[in-house]
Structure formats: C-alpha cells, structure tokens
Amino acid sequence: MIRRSDLVLFLLQAYLFLTVLFYLGTGSPPLQGLLDELLLLAMLVVAVAFPLRSRSSSSSHAALVATTLTMTVIIGFLGAATNSDLIGFPAIRGAIKGLIIDAKFPLFMLASFFLLDASDTSFLRRLCKAIVLFGILHGALSLLDIVRGVDIHGRQLANRSGLIIANGIFDHKFKSAFANVLFFAAALHLQNKWTAAFAFFLCMIALSVKEMAAAALILTMSASTIRSALFRASTIAVIFLGITIFALTDNPLKSAMMDRVTTFVVTEATANTTVRTELYKSAPKVAVKYFPLGSGAGSFGSSPSRDTYYSPLYQEFHINHLHGGGTGEDGAFLIDTFWPKILGEYGFLGLITFCIPLLLAARTTNAPAFSKYMFWGLLVISVGTPVYNYSDGAIFGGIATGLILASRRKSTHRSDTALAERMYV
C-alpha cells in the first residue's frame, strides 16, 4: 500500500533534483519559477487522493491554519478593494499575484499537516539525506566559485570587503545562503558532525548576517540537546569564543559583516537611510492609514507592487528617492523585507492572523529536530528577507511548521487522553 509520506518524499526529492538540473543547465529557476507552485498542487492532489483515516484529533489545528489562510486572502482582497489609491487593472493583477505569493506558505503548512505524521522518523531522515546530498554538491560548487571568482556559468560574483560571495548552484547569493542553512539543519538532524561542520562553514562564508545568525541559533539549539555534557559545554564555549574573537579583532569578515549591518541599522555615524529601514518605519504608518485591513495585497513591499505596477505608496512615503527603491532596475531593494510587507498590506488584523500559527508552533517543545531548526532559523532570516515568499522558504518552512503543529496536536491529544484516564480511575 502506498503511503502518503512516500509520495510526499518522492515529490520533494524530484523538486530538489529538478532544481539542481535547471540551475546547472540554464543558470535560472526551473520552469520560470513555477516549480514550487506545481509541487504545492501535487501535494494538495495527494492530500485529496489519500485522505487521513481519522481527523478528529487534528481538526482544531487544521482549522486554525485553514482560518489563517482564508483570513489572509480575505483581508488582502478587501484591503485592495477598499484602497482608493489603487486604481486600474494593474493594481488588481498585483493584488491577485500578491495573494498567490503569500498563500503558498500557509498552504504548504496545511498540506504537510494533513499528509505527514510527525512521529514518522523515517520520512524526515530520508528527506534530510536528500537535502544533505543536495547541500554537499552546492557546497563543492560554492568553494569552486570562491577559487575562480566567477560562478559555474561565468558570471562575476559579488564581494564584500574583498571577500568573494559564492552562488554555488544558484543564481543569487541569498538563495545560496538559504541553501546552506537548510543543509546545516538537515545534517544536524542526522547527527552527522563532520557534514554539519562543513555546512556551518558554508553558512559563515556566505557573509549574510541573517543566515549566519540563524546558523548560530541552530547550532546553539543543537548543542543544548546533546547528551554528552562535555561535548555540549565545548560546543557552546567554541561559539562564544568565536564571537569574542570576531568582535575584538580587526578582520575582513568583520568588515564585511559591519557593511551588512549598516544596511539594516541607521545611525548618526552612517547617516544612511536604506530602503529596508524605511520600509520598516513606513509599514506602521501604512497600517494606520488603511486601518484595519491594510493597503491590500500586492501594494507595499511586494514584488507585484514593483513589477506589475509601481505602487503610489512608495512616492507617498518618499521611498522612491532611495537607492533601490525606484522603478524598474532601481527597485531591487523593495522586496527585501517580509514583516513590513505583511503589516502594510494586511494591516494589524492581518499581521495577528498570520502570526497565530507561528506563535502556537513556537510554544511546542516536542517537535522533530529538523522542524525546530528550520522554524527558528527562518524566523531569524525573515527579519530582513522575504524568506516565506521565497520558493524554498515557503516549502521547507511550511513543512517544518506543519510538522511542529502536528507534534503539538499529538502531544495535546495524548495529554487529554491521560487526563481522561486519571478522571475515571
């Protein structure tokens, strides 16, 4: 008999294989970026074709995620429909595209919640093995990038303070940095120390503050669960020693890191306002102006508000004058944040709705290691990156969160059963 988890594993392995095949062959995303949508559609088909035998214990959490998804769509649509500043067909198209993009993460969460069993350790081990193979290939190509100074397709690589930033398999340094974190979480789940060390090294040389912070958090989380007290203490000591040396010495890595920090933090010393910081400052103002529904899907800090049409909100809040905040190729930084976009487009009501499943997952303590690592790592990355809208972030973040909620469901169900038994003793 075919198991749901086997079908999901096959789909995820196929996704990883096609990702490698297309990037190596063409240097661009598979199927013009539609592969994640096809994966989601296939998972939903599997969920319908192979329904759960019993859904009684999962109904409350499934209803919660489904409500989050439904409310996100309704709030985003109503916000766009009632926003008098957004006029014309491009704004409508932008709202539809924005809703599709933002619905992927909760949809993957919901699909994995119904399809996967949190107690099925074999599924996660096999998935992590596939991710590790993917990560080793990506890591090897990343080291080759650093040696050559160009990627596998001959494109010049970015550098910070003289340090080359590798792309590995991908066409952008952010995708490469995320793949390193995914690789690291999978290696730690398999408890392969040498592979995890290689993955952590890749996270550090990616020179992306968010992914480096996420990797450090994941490493600390894994160290706290190691049974050997000596190894645990040694690991934590190495982390703090490395941070101390990094902070007190003058080195190229520190210079590159500080250059990235100034991108997010504006001080009197830098006197530099960036698109990211301005989006964070403007998002509450947008939410207040269009209270309580926000400005509508696809209208602020999202790719439709830059690519489908240029949102008038950027002019109203003077973001269009900043480097990376203009139209066309000069709008590269307009989609570099996530939470300002959620707050601005969906308002305070939408932000609360979106966060409820995440808050519930954050309170769960008995989830599988890979799920916990990815969940908390993505939360860190999301501070400065739209990681939940990125294909791999939506897929693996949604699966991780869905498995955590499934773990909470099972734990809650077990606790309720134990309580009932005690009441009748």
GROMACS .gro file of C-alpha atoms in nm:
model
  425
    1MET     CA    1   0.000   0.000   0.000
    2ILE     CA    2   0.132   0.343  -0.098
    3ARG     CA    3   0.188   0.574   0.197
    4ARG     CA    4   0.125   0.946   0.181
    5SER     CA    5   0.469   1.020   0.324
    6ASP     CA    6   0.638   0.817   0.047
    7LEU     CA    7   0.458   1.021  -0.219
    8VAL     CA    8   0.549   1.349  -0.048
    9LEU     CA    9   0.911   1.237  -0.018
   10PHE     CA   10   0.920   1.150  -0.387
   11LEU     CA   11   0.778   1.493  -0.477
   12LEU     CA   12   1.034   1.674  -0.259
   13GLN     CA   13   1.322   1.468  -0.398
   14ALA     CA   14   1.200   1.542  -0.751
   15TYR     CA   15   1.184   1.911  -0.661
   16LEU     CA   16   1.546   1.910  -0.539
   17PHE     CA   17   1.662   1.713  -0.845
   18LEU     CA   18   1.490   1.947  -1.093
   19THR     CA   19   1.624   2.249  -0.905
   20VAL     CA   20   1.980   2.122  -0.945
   21LEU     CA   21   1.921   2.016  -1.307
   22PHE     CA   22   1.781   2.351  -1.420
   23TYR     CA   23   2.027   2.572  -1.234
   24LEU     CA   24   2.326   2.373  -1.356
   25GLY     CA   25   2.192   2.356  -1.710
   26THR     CA   26   2.042   2.701  -1.759
   27GLY     CA   27   2.151   2.909  -1.459
   28SER     CA   28   1.791   3.008  -1.389
   29PRO     CA   29   1.499   2.880  -1.177
   30PRO     CA   30   1.313   2.572  -1.300
   31LEU     CA   31   1.009   2.631  -1.519
   32GLN     CA   32   1.043   3.009  -1.485
   33GLY     CA   33   0.991   2.991  -1.109
   34LEU     CA   34   0.671   2.784  -1.122
   35LEU     CA   35   0.814   2.460  -0.982
   36ASP     CA   36   0.711   2.539  -0.624
   37GLU     CA   37   0.352   2.603  -0.735
   38LEU     CA   38   0.349   2.268  -0.919
   39LEU     CA   39   0.487   2.096  -0.608
   40LEU     CA   40   0.215   2.254  -0.394
   41LEU     CA   41  -0.055   2.148  -0.641
   42ALA     CA   42   0.080   1.791  -0.643
   43MET     CA   43   0.083   1.779  -0.260
   44LEU     CA   44  -0.276   1.902  -0.246
   45VAL     CA   45  -0.377   1.636  -0.501
   46VAL     CA   46  -0.210   1.370  -0.284
   47ALA     CA   47  -0.393   1.506   0.022
   48VAL     CA   48  -0.727   1.468  -0.156
   49ALA     CA   49  -0.648   1.129  -0.311
   50PHE     CA   50  -0.512   0.982   0.014
   51PRO     CA   51  -0.713   1.140   0.297
   52LEU     CA   52  -0.636   1.079   0.661
   53ARG     CA   53  -0.818   0.786   0.820
   54SER     CA   54  -0.919   0.995   1.119
   55ARG     CA   55  -0.911   1.370   1.154
   56SER     CA   56  -1.072   1.410   1.495
   57SER     CA   57  -0.750   1.485   1.680
   58SER     CA   58  -0.621   1.721   1.412
   59SER     CA   59  -0.933   1.922   1.342
   60SER     CA   60  -0.858   2.215   1.573
   61HIS     CA   61  -0.506   2.284   1.444
   62ALA     CA   62  -0.603   2.221   1.082
   63ALA     CA   63  -0.893   2.461   1.124
   64LEU     CA   64  -0.653   2.717   1.269
   65VAL     CA   65  -0.417   2.701   0.970
   66ALA     CA   66  -0.710   2.698   0.727
   67THR     CA   67  -0.856   3.002   0.902
   68THR     CA   68  -0.522   3.180   0.878
   69LEU     CA   69  -0.509   3.108   0.505
   70THR     CA   70  -0.870   3.214   0.448
   71MET     CA   71  -0.839   3.531   0.654
   72THR     CA   72  -0.515   3.626   0.479
   73VAL     CA   73  -0.683   3.602   0.140
   74ILE     CA   74  -0.998   3.786   0.254
   75ILE     CA   75  -0.810   4.066   0.429
   76GLY     CA   76  -0.569   4.110   0.137
   77PHE     CA   77  -0.853   4.121  -0.114
   78LEU     CA   78  -1.073   4.357   0.088
   79GLY     CA   79  -0.778   4.582   0.162
   80ALA     CA   80  -0.702   4.617  -0.208
   81ALA     CA   81  -1.070   4.657  -0.299
   82THR     CA   82  -1.125   4.938  -0.047
   83ASN     CA   83  -0.799   5.122  -0.117
   84SER     CA   84  -0.899   5.421  -0.327
   85ASP     CA   85  -0.531   5.498  -0.402
   86LEU     CA   86  -0.505   5.177  -0.608
   87ILE     CA   87  -0.690   5.225  -0.932
   88GLY     CA   88  -0.685   5.023  -1.251
   89PHE     CA   89  -0.629   4.675  -1.380
   90PRO     CA   90  -0.253   4.659  -1.293
   91ALA     CA   91  -0.338   4.706  -0.924
   92ILE     CA   92  -0.598   4.426  -0.947
   93ARG     CA   93  -0.344   4.198  -1.112
   94GLY     CA   94  -0.094   4.296  -0.844
   95ALA     CA   95  -0.340   4.205  -0.568
   96ILE     CA   96  -0.408   3.862  -0.722
   97LYS     CA   97  -0.037   3.789  -0.763
   98GLY     CA   98   0.030   3.909  -0.409
   99LEU     CA   99  -0.236   3.678  -0.266
  100ILE     CA  100  -0.094   3.379  -0.455
  101ILE     CA  101   0.257   3.451  -0.329
  102ASP     CA  102   0.151   3.499   0.034
  103ALA     CA  103  -0.080   3.196   0.037
  104LYS     CA  104   0.197   2.949  -0.051
  105PHE     CA  105   0.349   2.931   0.297
  106PRO     CA  106   0.024   2.853   0.487
  107LEU     CA  107  -0.082   2.618   0.204
  108PHE     CA  108   0.239   2.415   0.238
  109MET     CA  109   0.183   2.420   0.613
  110LEU     CA  110  -0.169   2.289   0.574
  111ALA     CA  111  -0.073   2.026   0.314
  112SER     CA  112   0.213   1.888   0.523
  113PHE     CA  113  -0.006   1.891   0.833
  114PHE     CA  114  -0.254   1.658   0.664
  115LEU     CA  115  -0.004   1.447   0.471
  116LEU     CA  116   0.273   1.381   0.721
  117ASP     CA  117   0.296   1.210   1.056
  118ALA     CA  118   0.526   1.391   1.300
  119SER     CA  119   0.618   1.059   1.462
  120ASP     CA  120   0.737   0.910   1.129
  121THR     CA  121   1.111   0.948   1.185
  122SER     CA  122   1.199   0.760   0.866
  123PHE     CA  123   1.041   1.029   0.647
  124LEU     CA  124   1.250   1.310   0.794
  125ARG     CA  125   1.568   1.102   0.788
  126ARG     CA  126   1.522   1.021   0.419
  127LEU     CA  127   1.434   1.381   0.339
  128CYS     CA  128   1.737   1.509   0.528
  129LYS     CA  129   1.963   1.262   0.345
  130ALA     CA  130   1.840   1.403   0.013
  131ILE     CA  131   1.898   1.759   0.140
  132VAL     CA  132   2.250   1.667   0.256
  133LEU     CA  133   2.340   1.530  -0.089
  134PHE     CA  134   2.200   1.850  -0.239
  135GLY     CA  135   2.399   2.056   0.014
  136ILE     CA  136   2.728   1.877  -0.049
  137LEU     CA  137   2.703   1.946  -0.422
  138HIS     CA  138   2.608   2.307  -0.354
  139GLY     CA  139   2.896   2.342  -0.107
  140ALA     CA  140   3.151   2.200  -0.351
  141LEU     CA  141   3.039   2.443  -0.621
  142SER     CA  142   3.049   2.728  -0.368
  143LEU     CA  143   3.414   2.656  -0.287
  144LEU     CA  144   3.486   2.639  -0.660
  145ASP     CA  145   3.320   2.982  -0.701
  146ILE     CA  146   3.549   3.132  -0.438
  147VAL     CA  147   3.859   2.989  -0.603
  148ARG     CA  148   3.762   3.101  -0.954
  149GLY     CA  149   3.591   3.431  -0.871
  150VAL     CA  150   3.303   3.351  -1.107
  151ASP     CA  151   3.014   3.106  -1.085
  152ILE     CA  152   2.973   2.792  -1.294
  153HIS     CA  153   2.815   2.994  -1.576
  154GLY     CA  154   3.096   3.251  -1.580
  155ARG     CA  155   2.902   3.530  -1.410
  156GLN     CA  156   3.102   3.767  -1.193
  157LEU     CA  157   3.040   3.716  -0.822
  158ALA     CA  158   2.970   3.986  -0.566
  159ASN     CA  159   3.223   4.058  -0.293
  160ARG     CA  160   3.229   4.239   0.040
  161SER     CA  161   3.548   4.387   0.178
  162GLY     CA  162   3.743   4.181  -0.073
  163LEU     CA  163   3.574   3.851   0.020
  164ILE     CA  164   3.403   3.659  -0.262
  165ILE     CA  165   3.037   3.563  -0.206
  166ALA     CA  166   2.962   3.228  -0.369
  167ASN     CA  167   2.644   3.139  -0.555
  168GLY     CA  168   2.705   2.764  -0.568
  169ILE     CA  169   2.421   2.603  -0.760
  170PHE     CA  170   2.207   2.915  -0.767
  171ASP     CA  171   2.194   3.249  -0.947
  172HIS     CA  172   2.177   3.471  -0.637
  173LYS     CA  173   2.368   3.492  -0.311
  174PHE     CA  174   2.052   3.493  -0.097
  175LYS     CA  175   1.936   3.160  -0.241
  176SER     CA  176   2.283   3.021  -0.180
  177ALA     CA  177   2.284   3.140   0.183
  178PHE     CA  178   1.943   2.987   0.247
  179ALA     CA  179   2.053   2.654   0.097
  180ASN     CA  180   2.345   2.650   0.342
  181VAL     CA  181   2.109   2.689   0.639
  182LEU     CA  182   1.882   2.414   0.503
  183PHE     CA  183   2.188   2.190   0.457
  184PHE     CA  184   2.306   2.265   0.812
  185ALA     CA  185   1.966   2.185   0.969
  186ALA     CA  186   1.944   1.854   0.780
  187ALA     CA  187   2.299   1.750   0.875
  188LEU     CA  188   2.234   1.824   1.242
  189HIS     CA  189   1.909   1.627   1.231
  190LEU     CA  190   2.107   1.327   1.101
  191GLN     CA  191   2.370   1.394   1.372
  192ASN     CA  192   2.647   1.385   1.113
  193LYS     CA  193   2.903   1.608   1.286
  194TRP     CA  194   3.153   1.642   1.001
  195THR     CA  195   2.887   1.718   0.743
  196ALA     CA  196   2.725   1.965   0.983
  197ALA     CA  197   3.064   2.133   1.036
  198PHE     CA  198   3.105   2.174   0.660
  199ALA     CA  199   2.753   2.318   0.631
  200PHE     CA  200   2.816   2.560   0.918
  201PHE     CA  201   3.138   2.672   0.747
  202LEU     CA  202   2.937   2.744   0.431
  203CYS     CA  203   2.690   2.950   0.637
  204MET     CA  204   2.975   3.162   0.770
  205ILE     CA  205   3.150   3.224   0.437
  206ALA     CA  206   2.820   3.325   0.276
  207LEU     CA  207   2.863   3.660   0.461
  208SER     CA  208   2.488   3.705   0.504
  209VAL     CA  209   2.413   3.837   0.852
  210LYS     CA  210   2.066   3.684   0.875
  211GLU     CA  211   2.172   3.334   0.769
  212MET     CA  212   2.482   3.349   0.990
  213ALA     CA  213   2.266   3.443   1.288
  214ALA     CA  214   2.020   3.165   1.202
  215ALA     CA  215   2.303   2.910   1.180
  216ALA     CA  216   2.443   3.026   1.516
  217LEU     CA  217   2.099   2.990   1.676
  218ILE     CA  218   2.051   2.643   1.527
  219LEU     CA  219   2.396   2.538   1.649
  220THR     CA  220   2.315   2.661   1.999
  221MET     CA  221   1.982   2.476   1.993
  222SER     CA  222   2.151   2.154   1.883
  223ALA     CA  223   2.423   2.189   2.147
  224SER     CA  224   2.163   2.221   2.422
  225THR     CA  225   2.014   1.883   2.326
  226ILE     CA  226   2.340   1.685   2.304
  227ARG     CA  227   2.354   1.418   2.572
  228SER     CA  228   2.727   1.446   2.636
  229ALA     CA  229   2.775   1.729   2.886
  230LEU     CA  230   3.143   1.769   2.792
  231PHE     CA  231   3.070   1.797   2.418
  232ARG     CA  232   2.779   2.031   2.486
  233ALA     CA  233   2.992   2.260   2.700
  234SER     CA  234   3.275   2.251   2.446
  235THR     CA  235   3.041   2.341   2.158
  236ILE     CA  236   2.888   2.634   2.346
  237ALA     CA  237   3.235   2.752   2.452
  238VAL     CA  238   3.357   2.746   2.091
  239ILE     CA  239   3.056   2.953   1.983
  240PHE     CA  240   3.117   3.226   2.239
  241LEU     CA  241   3.493   3.218   2.183
  242GLY     CA  242   3.442   3.266   1.810
  243ILE     CA  243   3.204   3.556   1.871
  244THR     CA  244   3.453   3.719   2.109
  245ILE     CA  245   3.746   3.688   1.867
  246PHE     CA  246   3.530   3.817   1.584
  247ALA     CA  247   3.417   4.120   1.786
  248LEU     CA  248   3.757   4.220   1.930
  249THR     CA  249   3.979   4.179   1.625
  250ASP     CA  250   4.002   4.371   1.300
  251ASN     CA  251   3.944   4.125   1.016
  252PRO     CA  252   3.792   4.121   0.666
  253LEU     CA  253   3.499   3.911   0.785
  254LYS     CA  254   3.412   4.169   1.048
  255SER     CA  255   3.436   4.450   0.792
  256ALA     CA  256   3.202   4.262   0.558
  257MET     CA  257   2.960   4.194   0.842
  258MET     CA  258   2.953   4.556   0.957
  259ASP     CA  259   2.886   4.661   0.600
  260ARG     CA  260   2.576   4.440   0.603
  261VAL     CA  261   2.465   4.564   0.946
  262THR     CA  262   2.460   4.924   0.823
  263THR     CA  263   2.216   4.811   0.555
  264PHE     CA  264   1.959   4.742   0.825
  265VAL     CA  265   2.055   4.986   1.102
  266VAL     CA  266   2.067   5.363   1.055
  267THR     CA  267   2.284   5.556   1.298
  268GLU     CA  268   2.426   5.907   1.316
  269ALA     CA  269   2.761   5.763   1.221
  270THR     CA  270   2.636   5.609   0.898
  271ALA     CA  271   2.378   5.880   0.824
  272ASN     CA  272   2.241   5.645   0.563
  273THR     CA  273   1.872   5.570   0.513
  274THR     CA  274   1.810   5.246   0.329
  275VAL     CA  275   1.501   5.101   0.163
  276ARG     CA  276   1.484   4.821   0.420
  277THR     CA  277   1.484   5.054   0.720
  278GLU     CA  278   1.239   5.289   0.550
  279LEU     CA  279   1.001   5.002   0.479
  280TYR     CA  280   1.013   4.909   0.848
  281LYS     CA  281   0.944   5.269   0.950
  282SER     CA  282   0.668   5.323   0.693
  283ALA     CA  283   0.480   4.994   0.745
  284PRO     CA  284   0.308   5.102   1.073
  285LYS     CA  285   0.208   5.431   0.907
  286VAL     CA  286   0.056   5.242   0.614
  287ALA     CA  287  -0.129   5.011   0.854
  288VAL     CA  288  -0.267   5.307   1.048
  289LYS     CA  289  -0.372   5.492   0.732
  290TYR     CA  290  -0.560   5.190   0.598
  291PHE     CA  291  -0.673   5.053   0.937
  292PRO     CA  292  -0.766   4.773   0.998
  293LEU     CA  293  -0.724   4.587   0.665
  294GLY     CA  294  -0.403   4.742   0.539
  295SER     CA  295  -0.333   4.876   0.192
  296GLY     CA  296  -0.419   4.548   0.021
  297ALA     CA  297  -0.226   4.256  -0.125
  298GLY     CA  298   0.045   4.341  -0.376
  299SER     CA  299   0.066   4.711  -0.283
  300PHE     CA  300   0.360   4.754  -0.043
  301GLY     CA  301   0.698   4.581  -0.013
  302SER     CA  302   0.599   4.301  -0.250
  303SER     CA  303   0.709   4.204  -0.599
  304PRO     CA  304   0.372   4.291  -0.763
  305SER     CA  305   0.396   4.646  -0.622
  306ARG     CA  306   0.723   4.682  -0.810
  307ASP     CA  307   0.691   4.458  -1.117
  308THR     CA  308   0.318   4.459  -1.206
  309TYR     CA  309   0.285   4.829  -1.132
  310TYR     CA  310   0.470   5.087  -0.922
  311SER     CA  311   0.275   5.143  -0.602
  312PRO     CA  312   0.190   5.508  -0.523
  313LEU     CA  313   0.273   5.432  -0.158
  314TYR     CA  314   0.644   5.445  -0.240
  315GLN     CA  315   0.605   5.802  -0.358
  316GLU     CA  316   0.381   5.898  -0.065
  317PHE     CA  317   0.635   5.777   0.190
  318HIS     CA  318   0.937   5.902  -0.010
  319ILE     CA  319   1.084   5.556  -0.065
  320ASN     CA  320   1.109   5.615  -0.441
  321HIS     CA  321   1.400   5.858  -0.389
  322LEU     CA  322   1.619   5.599  -0.214
  323HIS     CA  323   1.873   5.380  -0.387
  324GLY     CA  324   1.698   5.052  -0.473
  325GLY     CA  325   1.352   5.199  -0.416
  326GLY     CA  326   1.278   5.337  -0.760
  327THR     CA  327   1.115   5.193  -1.068
  328GLY     CA  328   1.249   4.924  -1.296
  329GLU     CA  329   1.600   4.802  -1.221
  330ASP     CA  330   1.639   5.062  -0.946
  331GLY     CA  331   1.371   4.889  -0.735
  332ALA     CA  332   1.581   4.589  -0.634
  333PHE     CA  333   1.551   4.652  -0.257
  334LEU     CA  334   1.173   4.700  -0.245
  335ILE     CA  335   1.114   4.327  -0.191
  336ASP     CA  336   1.391   4.269   0.064
  337THR     CA  337   1.168   4.255   0.373
  338PHE     CA  338   0.879   4.040   0.487
  339TRP     CA  339   0.715   4.163   0.807
  340PRO     CA  340   0.682   4.526   0.690
  341LYS     CA  341   0.505   4.393   0.384
  342ILE     CA  342   0.263   4.184   0.593
  343LEU     CA  343   0.190   4.475   0.827
  344GLY     CA  344   0.149   4.728   0.546
  345GLU     CA  345  -0.055   4.516   0.305
  346TYR     CA  346  -0.269   4.325   0.557
  347GLY     CA  347  -0.279   4.571   0.844
  348PHE     CA  348  -0.271   4.494   1.214
  349LEU     CA  349  -0.552   4.240   1.177
  350GLY     CA  350  -0.371   4.050   0.904
  351LEU     CA  351  -0.042   4.053   1.094
  352ILE     CA  352  -0.207   3.900   1.401
  353THR     CA  353  -0.386   3.641   1.188
  354PHE     CA  354  -0.066   3.542   1.009
  355CYS     CA  355   0.131   3.511   1.334
  356ILE     CA  356  -0.112   3.290   1.529
  357PRO     CA  357   0.010   2.953   1.385
  358LEU     CA  358   0.372   3.068   1.425
  359LEU     CA  359   0.315   3.161   1.790
  360LEU     CA  360   0.149   2.826   1.851
  361ALA     CA  361   0.439   2.643   1.684
  362ALA     CA  362   0.690   2.847   1.889
  363ARG     CA  363   0.536   2.712   2.210
  364THR     CA  364   0.577   2.349   2.101
  365THR     CA  365   0.871   2.170   2.261
  366ASN     CA  366   0.840   1.810   2.137
  367ALA     CA  367   0.883   1.869   1.762
  368PRO     CA  368   1.139   1.686   1.542
  369ALA     CA  369   1.486   1.842   1.539
  370PHE     CA  370   1.483   1.939   1.170
  371SER     CA  371   1.146   2.110   1.208
  372LYS     CA  372   1.261   2.312   1.509
  373TYR     CA  373   1.586   2.415   1.341
  374MET     CA  374   1.411   2.530   1.024
  375PHE     CA  375   1.127   2.702   1.208
  376TRP     CA  376   1.350   2.915   1.430
  377GLY     CA  377   1.611   2.967   1.161
  378LEU     CA  378   1.351   3.103   0.920
  379LEU     CA  379   1.212   3.336   1.187
  380VAL     CA  380   1.559   3.491   1.221
  381ILE     CA  381   1.608   3.515   0.845
  382SER     CA  382   1.264   3.672   0.797
  383VAL     CA  383   1.373   3.985   0.989
  384GLY     CA  384   1.549   4.113   0.679
  385THR     CA  385   1.442   3.882   0.396
  386PRO     CA  386   1.108   3.773   0.242
  387VAL     CA  387   1.204   3.412   0.311
  388TYR     CA  388   0.844   3.288   0.348
  389ASN     CA  389   0.772   3.411  -0.006
  390TYR     CA  390   1.084   3.252  -0.149
  391SER     CA  391   1.018   2.910  -0.303
  392ASP     CA  392   1.243   2.701  -0.077
  393GLY     CA  393   1.146   2.906   0.229
  394ALA     CA  394   0.774   2.854   0.168
  395ILE     CA  395   0.822   2.481   0.103
  396PHE     CA  396   1.055   2.379   0.384
  397GLY     CA  397   0.928   2.644   0.624
  398GLY     CA  398   0.571   2.532   0.566
  399ILE     CA  399   0.661   2.165   0.608
  400ALA     CA  400   0.859   2.236   0.926
  401THR     CA  401   0.578   2.441   1.080
  402GLY     CA  402   0.317   2.185   0.978
  403LEU     CA  403   0.515   1.905   1.143
  404ILE     CA  404   0.557   2.113   1.460
  405LEU     CA  405   0.182   2.173   1.479
  406ALA     CA  406   0.125   1.802   1.415
  407SER     CA  407   0.362   1.726   1.705
  408ARG     CA  408   0.169   1.965   1.924
  409ARG     CA  409  -0.155   1.802   1.814
  410LYS     CA  410  -0.026   1.457   1.905
  411SER     CA  411   0.110   1.577   2.240
  412THR     CA  412  -0.213   1.758   2.322
  413HIS     CA  413  -0.419   1.456   2.226
  414ARG     CA  414  -0.200   1.230   2.441
  415SER     CA  415  -0.228   1.471   2.736
  416ASP     CA  416  -0.606   1.486   2.701
  417THR     CA  417  -0.625   1.106   2.693
  418ALA     CA  418  -0.408   1.076   3.004
  419LEU     CA  419  -0.623   1.333   3.183
  420ALA     CA  420  -0.940   1.146   3.092
  421GLU     CA  421  -0.792   0.819   3.218
  422ARG     CA  422  -0.700   0.981   3.551
  423MET     CA  423  -1.051   1.118   3.587
  424TYR     CA  424  -1.200   0.769   3.558
  425VAL     CA  425  -0.951   0.595   3.790
   0.00000   0.00000   0.00000
